[in-house]
Structures are given as structure tokens and as C-alpha cells.
Amino acid sequence: MKSFFRYIVVSFIAIMNSCSDEIALDTELDTQLLIFGTLTNIPDIVTIEIHKTVALEKKGINPVTNAAISLYSKEPNGTKTLVTNNFEVLNNKYQSAEIITAEVGVSYWIEITLPDGNIYTSNPEVLKDVVPIDQINLNNTYPRVQFSDPDNERNFYALEVSFFNNEQFIYQDIILSTDVLFNGNSNAFLELLSSTSGNRLSASLFNLDINSYKFYSKIISQEDELDDANADGPGQLFATPPVNLTGNIVNNTTQKKALGNFGVISISTLELPL
């Protein structure tokens, strides 16, 4: 279940650290905080990554490992609860000391306190209903994932399809979509434009909050722009430079958005032998 989120955070950090090193910069770096984490309906340890931006001419990452993190919840009746503030730092990542399972209809958010007194808080996100994958079909060689789209709300999806040869991972493809064209359709589907490979595929359908959807969309869009910029030919001259990838996390003192996002996401999965 973590491959999509791993893809997002790796792309996120790569974009923020990317630049052209042909021009020397004399300006001072305005350090910013990068925060990324997720919580899902699947019982698991909650992992949160915190980094500081680095100077454009430098390489690598600058992890922050001395923050205090609290995870909170709010029931539909308004009852607020501290889910946990027990996080351990392992491999420069914060991991909850216990398994956490988010519940549908409940709101969740994190609060991060730095040693300098700055506090960052994510906007509460409600865990949406899990949208089960009904079946996976092949349209020629393209996987088509079918499901029943809820008709009582606007939904925002990410679809991840991973291909395997026995237990050997081959590759994966990810697309994002709203339900604007199939809202309430009991035979809704999303289709990849990647041909099947191997002898097994695993599909995961993510039901996202609108803020997380916008954040992930910006990352994928910026990654495509960077691919164009790094390609040979005149097209790289017109590629859009990376934008500030802000999501749902705010500095409580300045009320400015931080780079990054804490997503609360429901997931359904289904496998298909090929």
C-alpha cells in the first residue's frame, strides 16, 4: 500500500531539490520546511517525513529529527481525541510507536512542534468511504478498473496499478481523476494507458480529500514538467519551473502554508492474474 505514497514523497523531495547548476547563485537561501505523511483505513504505522530545503547548488536532503508530533482525531459529534504523540525517529522518519487505523467519517490532523517554538498544523481531513474495486478488465491490453462511484458527494481518486512476474515487481502506473464525468455511476471505471506486463497485477483505488488531490496533482504535473526540462531539444527552454508545492499544512504563527501535505485516505485493492 505504500508504493503510491513513496512515489509521491520521493518525487516531492526531488522536485524541491531540483535546479539547473549552470548558473551560480549569490542569494541567501530562505529555508522552508517540507512535511509529508499519510493516514489510511489500513492498519499500519503512521510515517511522517520532515525536511528543510537546501541551497540550490547543494545536493541531498536535510532531515529534521528533533520535532514533537501529535496526531488528533475528531468524531462527527465533535469529540476531539489525542490519537498518539508517541513517535520514534527511524532512518530520519517519524514512525508511530503503535499501529493506527483511521475510521470512516472521523477527521484527523497532525500538529508538529519544532524546538524553535514554531508549530505547524495540518487542516483536518475526513476519512472518506472506501470505494471498493468491483472488477478489473482488460480493454485490449489496457487495465480498466471498475467501481461504483458514490452519488452523494464529489470524489477525487488516485489509481495505482502495479505489475508483477510472480513475486518480482516490474513497474507501476498512477493516474488521478475526479468523478465529474461519472458522478454516481454504478459502473464507473478508470483506465490506464499502459499495457499489461507480467503474470499478475495489483490495483489500488485511493479516495482522496480535495486538498490532497490538488497536492498530488501538482507533484505529478511538476514531475512531468521537469522531465520535459531535462530532455534534449528546445522544449526544455519553455518548461515551467517548479512551484511551491503547498498542501494542507499551516504555520500557526505566520499562517503561511508549509510545503507538503498530511493526507487522510481510504484505500481498496484488488488483484488480477494475467
PDB file of C-alpha atoms in Angstrom:
ATOM      1  CA  MET A   1       0.000   0.000   0.000  1.00  0.00           C
ATOM      2  CA  LYS A   2       2.937   2.349   0.483  1.00  0.00           C
ATOM      3  CA  SER A   3       4.240   2.441  -3.086  1.00  0.00           C
ATOM      4  CA  PHE A   4       1.985   5.330  -4.151  1.00  0.00           C
ATOM      5  CA  PHE A   5       2.920   7.398  -1.103  1.00  0.00           C
ATOM      6  CA  ARG A   6       6.602   6.531  -1.523  1.00  0.00           C
ATOM      7  CA  TYR A   7       6.391   7.651  -5.149  1.00  0.00           C
ATOM      8  CA  ILE A   8       4.789  10.931  -4.096  1.00  0.00           C
ATOM      9  CA  VAL A   9       7.267  11.807  -1.357  1.00  0.00           C
ATOM     10  CA  VAL A  10      10.314  10.865  -3.462  1.00  0.00           C
ATOM     11  CA  SER A  11       9.004  12.984  -6.346  1.00  0.00           C
ATOM     12  CA  PHE A  12       8.147  15.808  -3.930  1.00  0.00           C
ATOM     13  CA  ILE A  13      11.647  15.991  -2.451  1.00  0.00           C
ATOM     14  CA  ALA A  14      13.298  15.557  -5.856  1.00  0.00           C
ATOM     15  CA  ILE A  15      11.305  18.452  -7.322  1.00  0.00           C
ATOM     16  CA  MET A  16      12.093  20.784  -4.431  1.00  0.00           C
ATOM     17  CA  ASN A  17      15.811  19.957  -4.674  1.00  0.00           C
ATOM     18  CA  SER A  18      15.974  20.217  -8.455  1.00  0.00           C
ATOM     19  CA  CYS A  19      17.644  23.030 -10.337  1.00  0.00           C
ATOM     20  CA  SER A  20      19.998  23.907 -13.164  1.00  0.00           C
ATOM     21  CA  ASP A  21      23.541  24.123 -11.765  1.00  0.00           C
ATOM     22  CA  GLU A  22      24.929  26.071 -14.703  1.00  0.00           C
ATOM     23  CA  ILE A  23      24.283  29.435 -13.001  1.00  0.00           C
ATOM     24  CA  ALA A  24      25.942  30.436  -9.737  1.00  0.00           C
ATOM     25  CA  LEU A  25      23.523  31.951  -7.233  1.00  0.00           C
ATOM     26  CA  ASP A  26      24.651  34.516  -4.663  1.00  0.00           C
ATOM     27  CA  THR A  27      21.315  34.958  -2.910  1.00  0.00           C
ATOM     28  CA  GLU A  28      20.691  33.743   0.630  1.00  0.00           C
ATOM     29  CA  LEU A  29      18.518  30.675   0.976  1.00  0.00           C
ATOM     30  CA  ASP A  30      15.151  31.228   2.617  1.00  0.00           C
ATOM     31  CA  THR A  31      14.895  27.855   4.368  1.00  0.00           C
ATOM     32  CA  GLN A  32      11.471  26.258   4.277  1.00  0.00           C
ATOM     33  CA  LEU A  33      10.033  23.193   5.915  1.00  0.00           C
ATOM     34  CA  LEU A  34       8.883  20.193   3.880  1.00  0.00           C
ATOM     35  CA  ILE A  35       6.387  17.881   5.601  1.00  0.00           C
ATOM     36  CA  PHE A  36       4.751  14.745   4.242  1.00  0.00           C
ATOM     37  CA  GLY A  37       2.645  11.996   5.796  1.00  0.00           C
ATOM     38  CA  THR A  38      -0.490   9.908   5.339  1.00  0.00           C
ATOM     39  CA  LEU A  39      -3.099   8.064   7.362  1.00  0.00           C
ATOM     40  CA  THR A  40      -5.358   5.405   5.850  1.00  0.00           C
ATOM     41  CA  ASN A  41      -8.083   2.897   6.696  1.00  0.00           C
ATOM     42  CA  ILE A  42      -5.485   0.117   6.547  1.00  0.00           C
ATOM     43  CA  PRO A  43      -3.964  -0.719   9.966  1.00  0.00           C
ATOM     44  CA  ASP A  44      -0.359   0.428   9.825  1.00  0.00           C
ATOM     45  CA  ILE A  45       2.332   2.551  11.435  1.00  0.00           C
ATOM     46  CA  VAL A  46       1.946   6.237  10.605  1.00  0.00           C
ATOM     47  CA  THR A  47       5.086   7.614   8.932  1.00  0.00           C
ATOM     48  CA  ILE A  48       5.836  11.337   8.665  1.00  0.00           C
ATOM     49  CA  GLU A  49       8.840  12.897   6.971  1.00  0.00           C
ATOM     50  CA  ILE A  50      10.137  16.389   7.782  1.00  0.00           C
ATOM     51  CA  HIS A  51      12.936  18.076   5.850  1.00  0.00           C
ATOM     52  CA  LYS A  52      14.365  21.536   5.384  1.00  0.00           C
ATOM     53  CA  THR A  53      15.013  22.875   1.911  1.00  0.00           C
ATOM     54  CA  VAL A  54      18.653  23.047   0.877  1.00  0.00           C
ATOM     55  CA  ALA A  55      20.533  25.575  -1.228  1.00  0.00           C
ATOM     56  CA  LEU A  56      20.037  25.039  -4.961  1.00  0.00           C
ATOM     57  CA  GLU A  57      23.707  24.362  -5.580  1.00  0.00           C
ATOM     58  CA  LYS A  58      23.763  21.627  -2.916  1.00  0.00           C
ATOM     59  CA  LYS A  59      22.636  18.041  -3.248  1.00  0.00           C
ATOM     60  CA  GLY A  60      20.850  15.694  -0.859  1.00  0.00           C
ATOM     61  CA  ILE A  61      18.290  16.295   1.876  1.00  0.00           C
ATOM     62  CA  ASN A  62      18.283  17.951   5.283  1.00  0.00           C
ATOM     63  CA  PRO A  63      16.040  15.921   7.610  1.00  0.00           C
ATOM     64  CA  VAL A  64      14.564  17.373  10.797  1.00  0.00           C
ATOM     65  CA  THR A  65      14.660  14.770  13.571  1.00  0.00           C
ATOM     66  CA  ASN A  66      14.000  16.796  16.747  1.00  0.00           C
ATOM     67  CA  ALA A  67      10.329  17.729  16.306  1.00  0.00           C
ATOM     68  CA  ALA A  68       7.418  16.699  18.520  1.00  0.00           C
ATOM     69  CA  ILE A  69       4.420  15.275  16.633  1.00  0.00           C
ATOM     70  CA  SER A  70       0.850  14.705  17.802  1.00  0.00           C
ATOM     71  CA  LEU A  71      -1.944  13.042  15.847  1.00  0.00           C
ATOM     72  CA  TYR A  72      -5.512  14.116  16.688  1.00  0.00           C
ATOM     73  CA  SER A  73      -8.996  12.978  15.701  1.00  0.00           C
ATOM     74  CA  LYS A  74     -12.471  14.487  15.812  1.00  0.00           C
ATOM     75  CA  GLU A  75     -15.649  12.419  15.821  1.00  0.00           C
ATOM     76  CA  PRO A  76     -18.753  13.564  13.896  1.00  0.00           C
ATOM     77  CA  ASN A  77     -20.289  14.530  17.266  1.00  0.00           C
ATOM     78  CA  GLY A  78     -17.391  16.942  17.906  1.00  0.00           C
ATOM     79  CA  THR A  79     -15.405  14.849  20.393  1.00  0.00           C
ATOM     80  CA  LYS A  80     -11.673  15.507  19.990  1.00  0.00           C
ATOM     81  CA  THR A  81      -9.056  12.901  20.921  1.00  0.00           C
ATOM     82  CA  LEU A  82      -5.289  12.708  21.015  1.00  0.00           C
ATOM     83  CA  VAL A  83      -4.698   9.545  18.986  1.00  0.00           C
ATOM     84  CA  THR A  84      -0.972   9.424  19.749  1.00  0.00           C
ATOM     85  CA  ASN A  85       2.031  11.632  20.376  1.00  0.00           C
ATOM     86  CA  ASN A  86       4.416   8.706  20.614  1.00  0.00           C
ATOM     87  CA  PHE A  87       6.606   8.866  17.509  1.00  0.00           C
ATOM     88  CA  GLU A  88      10.074   7.381  17.098  1.00  0.00           C
ATOM     89  CA  VAL A  89      12.697   8.544  14.616  1.00  0.00           C
ATOM     90  CA  LEU A  90      13.966   5.698  12.435  1.00  0.00           C
ATOM     91  CA  ASN A  91      16.038   6.321   9.292  1.00  0.00           C
ATOM     92  CA  ASN A  92      15.244  10.050   9.521  1.00  0.00           C
ATOM     93  CA  LYS A  93      11.492   9.353   9.508  1.00  0.00           C
ATOM     94  CA  TYR A  94       8.962   9.677  12.311  1.00  0.00           C
ATOM     95  CA  GLN A  95       7.013   6.477  12.919  1.00  0.00           C
ATOM     96  CA  SER A  96       4.162   5.979  15.375  1.00  0.00           C
ATOM     97  CA  ALA A  97       5.031   3.521  18.131  1.00  0.00           C
ATOM     98  CA  GLU A  98       1.746   1.682  17.567  1.00  0.00           C
ATOM     99  CA  ILE A  99      -0.436   0.591  14.680  1.00  0.00           C
ATOM    100  CA  ILE A 100      -3.073   3.199  13.784  1.00  0.00           C
ATOM    101  CA  THR A 101      -6.313   2.555  11.894  1.00  0.00           C
ATOM    102  CA  ALA A 102      -8.334   5.526  10.672  1.00  0.00           C
ATOM    103  CA  GLU A 103     -12.140   5.260  10.846  1.00  0.00           C
ATOM    104  CA  VAL A 104     -14.526   6.386   8.113  1.00  0.00           C
ATOM    105  CA  GLY A 105     -16.302   9.658   8.947  1.00  0.00           C
ATOM    106  CA  VAL A 106     -13.693  10.758  11.503  1.00  0.00           C
ATOM    107  CA  SER A 107     -11.432  13.787  10.921  1.00  0.00           C
ATOM    108  CA  TYR A 108      -7.680  13.600  11.530  1.00  0.00           C
ATOM    109  CA  TRP A 109      -4.828  16.097  11.653  1.00  0.00           C
ATOM    110  CA  ILE A 110      -1.264  16.408  12.925  1.00  0.00           C
ATOM    111  CA  GLU A 111       0.475  19.070  14.990  1.00  0.00           C
ATOM    112  CA  ILE A 112       4.242  19.463  14.698  1.00  0.00           C
ATOM    113  CA  THR A 113       6.228  21.495  17.242  1.00  0.00           C
ATOM    114  CA  LEU A 114       9.819  22.460  16.432  1.00  0.00           C
ATOM    115  CA  PRO A 115      12.487  23.315  19.035  1.00  0.00           C
ATOM    116  CA  ASP A 116      12.392  26.967  17.918  1.00  0.00           C
ATOM    117  CA  GLY A 117       8.746  27.162  19.020  1.00  0.00           C
ATOM    118  CA  ASN A 118       7.178  27.123  15.567  1.00  0.00           C
ATOM    119  CA  ILE A 119       4.057  24.952  15.368  1.00  0.00           C
ATOM    120  CA  TYR A 120       2.688  23.503  12.144  1.00  0.00           C
ATOM    121  CA  THR A 121      -0.817  22.062  11.915  1.00  0.00           C
ATOM    122  CA  SER A 122      -2.493  20.203   9.072  1.00  0.00           C
ATOM    123  CA  ASN A 123      -6.081  21.040   8.214  1.00  0.00           C
ATOM    124  CA  PRO A 124      -8.416  18.258   9.416  1.00  0.00           C
ATOM    125  CA  GLU A 125      -9.365  15.771   6.711  1.00  0.00           C
ATOM    126  CA  VAL A 126     -12.265  13.329   6.996  1.00  0.00           C
ATOM    127  CA  LEU A 127     -11.594   9.721   6.074  1.00  0.00           C
ATOM    128  CA  LYS A 128     -13.997   9.146   3.185  1.00  0.00           C
ATOM    129  CA  ASP A 129     -15.894   5.942   2.481  1.00  0.00           C
ATOM    130  CA  VAL A 130     -13.861   3.151   0.992  1.00  0.00           C
ATOM    131  CA  VAL A 131     -14.839   2.721  -2.673  1.00  0.00           C
ATOM    132  CA  PRO A 132     -14.389  -0.999  -3.410  1.00  0.00           C
ATOM    133  CA  ILE A 133     -12.987  -2.124  -6.738  1.00  0.00           C
ATOM    134  CA  ASP A 134     -15.687  -4.308  -8.285  1.00  0.00           C
ATOM    135  CA  GLN A 135     -13.603  -5.862 -11.033  1.00  0.00           C
ATOM    136  CA  ILE A 136     -10.606  -5.393 -13.292  1.00  0.00           C
ATOM    137  CA  ASN A 137     -10.969  -5.935 -17.036  1.00  0.00           C
ATOM    138  CA  LEU A 138      -8.546  -5.625 -19.900  1.00  0.00           C
ATOM    139  CA  ASN A 139      -9.549  -3.291 -22.707  1.00  0.00           C
ATOM    140  CA  ASN A 140      -7.267  -4.786 -25.336  1.00  0.00           C
ATOM    141  CA  THR A 141      -4.128  -4.789 -23.168  1.00  0.00           C
ATOM    142  CA  TYR A 142      -5.041  -1.776 -21.001  1.00  0.00           C
ATOM    143  CA  PRO A 143      -6.254  -2.394 -17.417  1.00  0.00           C
ATOM    144  CA  ARG A 144      -9.726  -0.985 -16.702  1.00  0.00           C
ATOM    145  CA  VAL A 145     -10.652  -0.773 -13.017  1.00  0.00           C
ATOM    146  CA  GLN A 146     -14.408  -0.701 -12.417  1.00  0.00           C
ATOM    147  CA  PHE A 147     -16.194   0.552  -9.280  1.00  0.00           C
ATOM    148  CA  SER A 148     -19.415   2.161  -8.086  1.00  0.00           C
ATOM    149  CA  ASP A 149     -18.953   5.891  -7.601  1.00  0.00           C
ATOM    150  CA  PRO A 150     -20.927   7.329  -4.630  1.00  0.00           C
ATOM    151  CA  ASP A 151     -23.662   9.704  -5.764  1.00  0.00           C
ATOM    152  CA  ASN A 152     -23.866  11.805  -2.600  1.00  0.00           C
ATOM    153  CA  GLU A 153     -20.541  13.650  -2.875  1.00  0.00           C
ATOM    154  CA  ARG A 154     -17.777  14.764  -5.185  1.00  0.00           C
ATOM    155  CA  ASN A 155     -14.954  12.232  -5.167  1.00  0.00           C
ATOM    156  CA  PHE A 156     -11.287  12.536  -6.049  1.00  0.00           C
ATOM    157  CA  TYR A 157      -9.333   9.419  -6.954  1.00  0.00           C
ATOM    158  CA  ALA A 158      -5.841   8.120  -7.470  1.00  0.00           C
ATOM    159  CA  LEU A 159      -5.436   4.761  -9.166  1.00  0.00           C
ATOM    160  CA  GLU A 160      -2.220   2.809  -8.798  1.00  0.00           C
ATOM    161  CA  VAL A 161      -1.639  -0.366 -10.796  1.00  0.00           C
ATOM    162  CA  SER A 162       1.470  -2.460 -10.162  1.00  0.00           C
ATOM    163  CA  PHE A 163       2.619  -5.290 -12.417  1.00  0.00           C
ATOM    164  CA  PHE A 164       4.434  -8.412 -11.216  1.00  0.00           C
ATOM    165  CA  ASN A 165       6.009 -11.511 -12.666  1.00  0.00           C
ATOM    166  CA  ASN A 166       5.256 -13.976  -9.866  1.00  0.00           C
ATOM    167  CA  GLU A 167       6.590 -12.012  -6.857  1.00  0.00           C
ATOM    168  CA  GLN A 168       9.015  -9.901  -8.878  1.00  0.00           C
ATOM    169  CA  PHE A 169       7.862  -6.280  -9.223  1.00  0.00           C
ATOM    170  CA  ILE A 170       8.084  -4.981 -12.803  1.00  0.00           C
ATOM    171  CA  TYR A 171       6.651  -1.456 -12.843  1.00  0.00           C
ATOM    172  CA  GLN A 172       3.645   0.616 -11.832  1.00  0.00           C
ATOM    173  CA  ASP A 173       1.490   3.354 -13.289  1.00  0.00           C
ATOM    174  CA  ILE A 174      -0.509   6.025 -11.451  1.00  0.00           C
ATOM    175  CA  ILE A 175      -3.338   8.277 -12.635  1.00  0.00           C
ATOM    176  CA  LEU A 176      -5.502  10.862 -10.885  1.00  0.00           C
ATOM    177  CA  SER A 177      -9.148  11.614 -11.680  1.00  0.00           C
ATOM    178  CA  THR A 178     -12.239  13.368 -10.368  1.00  0.00           C
ATOM    179  CA  ASP A 179     -15.715  11.861 -10.779  1.00  0.00           C
ATOM    180  CA  VAL A 180     -17.008  14.852 -12.749  1.00  0.00           C
ATOM    181  CA  LEU A 181     -17.730  12.626 -15.776  1.00  0.00           C
ATOM    182  CA  PHE A 182     -19.202   9.660 -13.872  1.00  0.00           C
ATOM    183  CA  ASN A 183     -20.606  11.013 -10.596  1.00  0.00           C
ATOM    184  CA  GLY A 184     -22.967   8.442  -9.113  1.00  0.00           C
ATOM    185  CA  ASN A 185     -22.358   5.905 -11.893  1.00  0.00           C
ATOM    186  CA  SER A 186     -22.502   2.347 -10.560  1.00  0.00           C
ATOM    187  CA  ASN A 187     -20.346   1.228 -13.500  1.00  0.00           C
ATOM    188  CA  ALA A 188     -17.674   3.894 -13.266  1.00  0.00           C
ATOM    189  CA  PHE A 189     -14.159   2.989 -14.341  1.00  0.00           C
ATOM    190  CA  LEU A 190     -10.634   4.324 -14.678  1.00  0.00           C
ATOM    191  CA  GLU A 191      -8.364   3.003 -17.403  1.00  0.00           C
ATOM    192  CA  LEU A 192      -4.593   3.071 -17.661  1.00  0.00           C
ATOM    193  CA  LEU A 193      -2.832   3.780 -20.936  1.00  0.00           C
ATOM    194  CA  SER A 194      -0.067   1.344 -20.005  1.00  0.00           C
ATOM    195  CA  SER A 195      -0.162  -2.151 -21.453  1.00  0.00           C
ATOM    196  CA  THR A 196      -0.131  -5.090 -19.093  1.00  0.00           C
ATOM    197  CA  SER A 197       3.074  -6.917 -18.316  1.00  0.00           C
ATOM    198  CA  GLY A 198       3.995  -9.979 -16.279  1.00  0.00           C
ATOM    199  CA  ASN A 199       1.513 -12.508 -14.933  1.00  0.00           C
ATOM    200  CA  ARG A 200      -0.219 -10.545 -12.164  1.00  0.00           C
ATOM    201  CA  LEU A 201      -1.382  -7.011 -11.478  1.00  0.00           C
ATOM    202  CA  SER A 202      -2.480  -5.326  -8.265  1.00  0.00           C
ATOM    203  CA  ALA A 203      -4.776  -2.287  -8.381  1.00  0.00           C
ATOM    204  CA  SER A 204      -5.313   0.172  -5.534  1.00  0.00           C
ATOM    205  CA  LEU A 205      -8.035   2.828  -5.628  1.00  0.00           C
ATOM    206  CA  PHE A 206      -7.453   5.832  -3.332  1.00  0.00           C
ATOM    207  CA  ASN A 207     -10.410   8.031  -2.327  1.00  0.00           C
ATOM    208  CA  LEU A 208      -8.849  11.426  -1.573  1.00  0.00           C
ATOM    209  CA  ASP A 209      -9.773  14.678   0.104  1.00  0.00           C
ATOM    210  CA  ILE A 210      -9.812  17.549  -2.392  1.00  0.00           C
ATOM    211  CA  ASN A 211      -6.760  19.217  -0.795  1.00  0.00           C
ATOM    212  CA  SER A 212      -4.673  16.052  -1.019  1.00  0.00           C
ATOM    213  CA  TYR A 213      -5.876  15.521  -4.601  1.00  0.00           C
ATOM    214  CA  LYS A 214      -4.695  19.008  -5.561  1.00  0.00           C
ATOM    215  CA  PHE A 215      -1.354  18.460  -3.837  1.00  0.00           C
ATOM    216  CA  TYR A 216      -0.672  15.134  -5.573  1.00  0.00           C
ATOM    217  CA  SER A 217      -1.814  16.601  -8.893  1.00  0.00           C
ATOM    218  CA  LYS A 218       0.730  19.418  -8.574  1.00  0.00           C
ATOM    219  CA  ILE A 219       3.522  16.950  -7.830  1.00  0.00           C
ATOM    220  CA  ILE A 220       2.763  14.776 -10.845  1.00  0.00           C
ATOM    221  CA  SER A 221       2.371  17.834 -13.072  1.00  0.00           C
ATOM    222  CA  GLN A 222       5.666  19.288 -11.875  1.00  0.00           C
ATOM    223  CA  GLU A 223       7.426  15.959 -12.345  1.00  0.00           C
ATOM    224  CA  ASP A 224       6.226  15.886 -15.957  1.00  0.00           C
ATOM    225  CA  GLU A 225       7.481  19.454 -16.413  1.00  0.00           C
ATOM    226  CA  LEU A 226      10.891  18.516 -15.020  1.00  0.00           C
ATOM    227  CA  ASP A 227      11.076  15.513 -17.337  1.00  0.00           C
ATOM    228  CA  ASP A 228      10.475  17.890 -20.238  1.00  0.00           C
ATOM    229  CA  ALA A 229      13.068  20.342 -18.909  1.00  0.00           C
ATOM    230  CA  ASN A 230      15.691  17.608 -18.612  1.00  0.00           C
ATOM    231  CA  ALA A 231      15.003  16.271 -22.100  1.00  0.00           C
ATOM    232  CA  ASP A 232      17.198  17.192 -25.049  1.00  0.00           C
ATOM    233  CA  GLY A 233      15.914  19.733 -27.510  1.00  0.00           C
ATOM    234  CA  PRO A 234      14.423  23.262 -27.441  1.00  0.00           C
ATOM    235  CA  GLY A 235      11.370  22.179 -25.403  1.00  0.00           C
ATOM    236  CA  GLN A 236      13.355  22.455 -22.179  1.00  0.00           C
ATOM    237  CA  LEU A 237      13.652  26.225 -22.683  1.00  0.00           C
ATOM    238  CA  PHE A 238       9.913  26.644 -22.177  1.00  0.00           C
ATOM    239  CA  ALA A 239       9.337  24.192 -19.324  1.00  0.00           C
ATOM    240  CA  THR A 240       7.563  25.610 -16.283  1.00  0.00           C
ATOM    241  CA  PRO A 241       9.886  25.911 -13.249  1.00  0.00           C
ATOM    242  CA  PRO A 242       8.915  24.040 -10.054  1.00  0.00           C
ATOM    243  CA  VAL A 243       6.200  25.718  -7.999  1.00  0.00           C
ATOM    244  CA  ASN A 244       5.850  25.779  -4.238  1.00  0.00           C
ATOM    245  CA  LEU A 245       4.120  22.503  -3.522  1.00  0.00           C
ATOM    246  CA  THR A 246       1.868  23.590  -0.684  1.00  0.00           C
ATOM    247  CA  GLY A 247      -0.858  21.334   0.660  1.00  0.00           C
ATOM    248  CA  ASN A 248      -2.905  21.421   3.863  1.00  0.00           C
ATOM    249  CA  ILE A 249      -0.230  22.293   6.473  1.00  0.00           C
ATOM    250  CA  VAL A 250      -0.027  25.781   8.006  1.00  0.00           C
ATOM    251  CA  ASN A 251       2.460  27.573  10.274  1.00  0.00           C
ATOM    252  CA  ASN A 252       0.311  28.618  13.252  1.00  0.00           C
ATOM    253  CA  THR A 253       2.343  31.797  13.865  1.00  0.00           C
ATOM    254  CA  THR A 254       2.631  33.194  10.361  1.00  0.00           C
ATOM    255  CA  GLN A 255      -0.478  31.495   8.926  1.00  0.00           C
ATOM    256  CA  LYS A 256       1.597  30.672   5.870  1.00  0.00           C
ATOM    257  CA  LYS A 257       1.266  27.294   4.213  1.00  0.00           C
ATOM    258  CA  ALA A 258       4.187  24.919   4.540  1.00  0.00           C
ATOM    259  CA  LEU A 259       5.485  22.764   1.740  1.00  0.00           C
ATOM    260  CA  GLY A 260       3.924  19.337   1.906  1.00  0.00           C
ATOM    261  CA  ASN A 261       0.741  17.615   2.980  1.00  0.00           C
ATOM    262  CA  PHE A 262      -0.776  15.211   5.501  1.00  0.00           C
ATOM    263  CA  GLY A 263      -3.363  13.123   3.669  1.00  0.00           C
ATOM    264  CA  VAL A 264      -6.197  11.052   5.156  1.00  0.00           C
ATOM    265  CA  ILE A 265      -7.031   8.479   2.513  1.00  0.00           C
ATOM    266  CA  SER A 266      -9.270   5.438   2.105  1.00  0.00           C
ATOM    267  CA  ILE A 267      -7.918   2.555   0.017  1.00  0.00           C
ATOM    268  CA  SER A 268      -9.358  -0.518  -1.683  1.00  0.00           C
ATOM    269  CA  THR A 269      -7.325  -3.129  -3.555  1.00  0.00           C
ATOM    270  CA  LEU A 270      -7.874  -5.993  -5.946  1.00  0.00           C
ATOM    271  CA  GLU A 271      -5.543  -8.340  -7.822  1.00  0.00           C
ATOM    272  CA  LEU A 272      -5.894  -9.928 -11.248  1.00  0.00           C
ATOM    273  CA  PRO A 273      -3.892 -12.875 -12.622  1.00  0.00           C
ATOM    274  CA  LEU A 274      -2.798 -12.276 -16.210  1.00  0.00           C
TER     275      LEU A 274
END
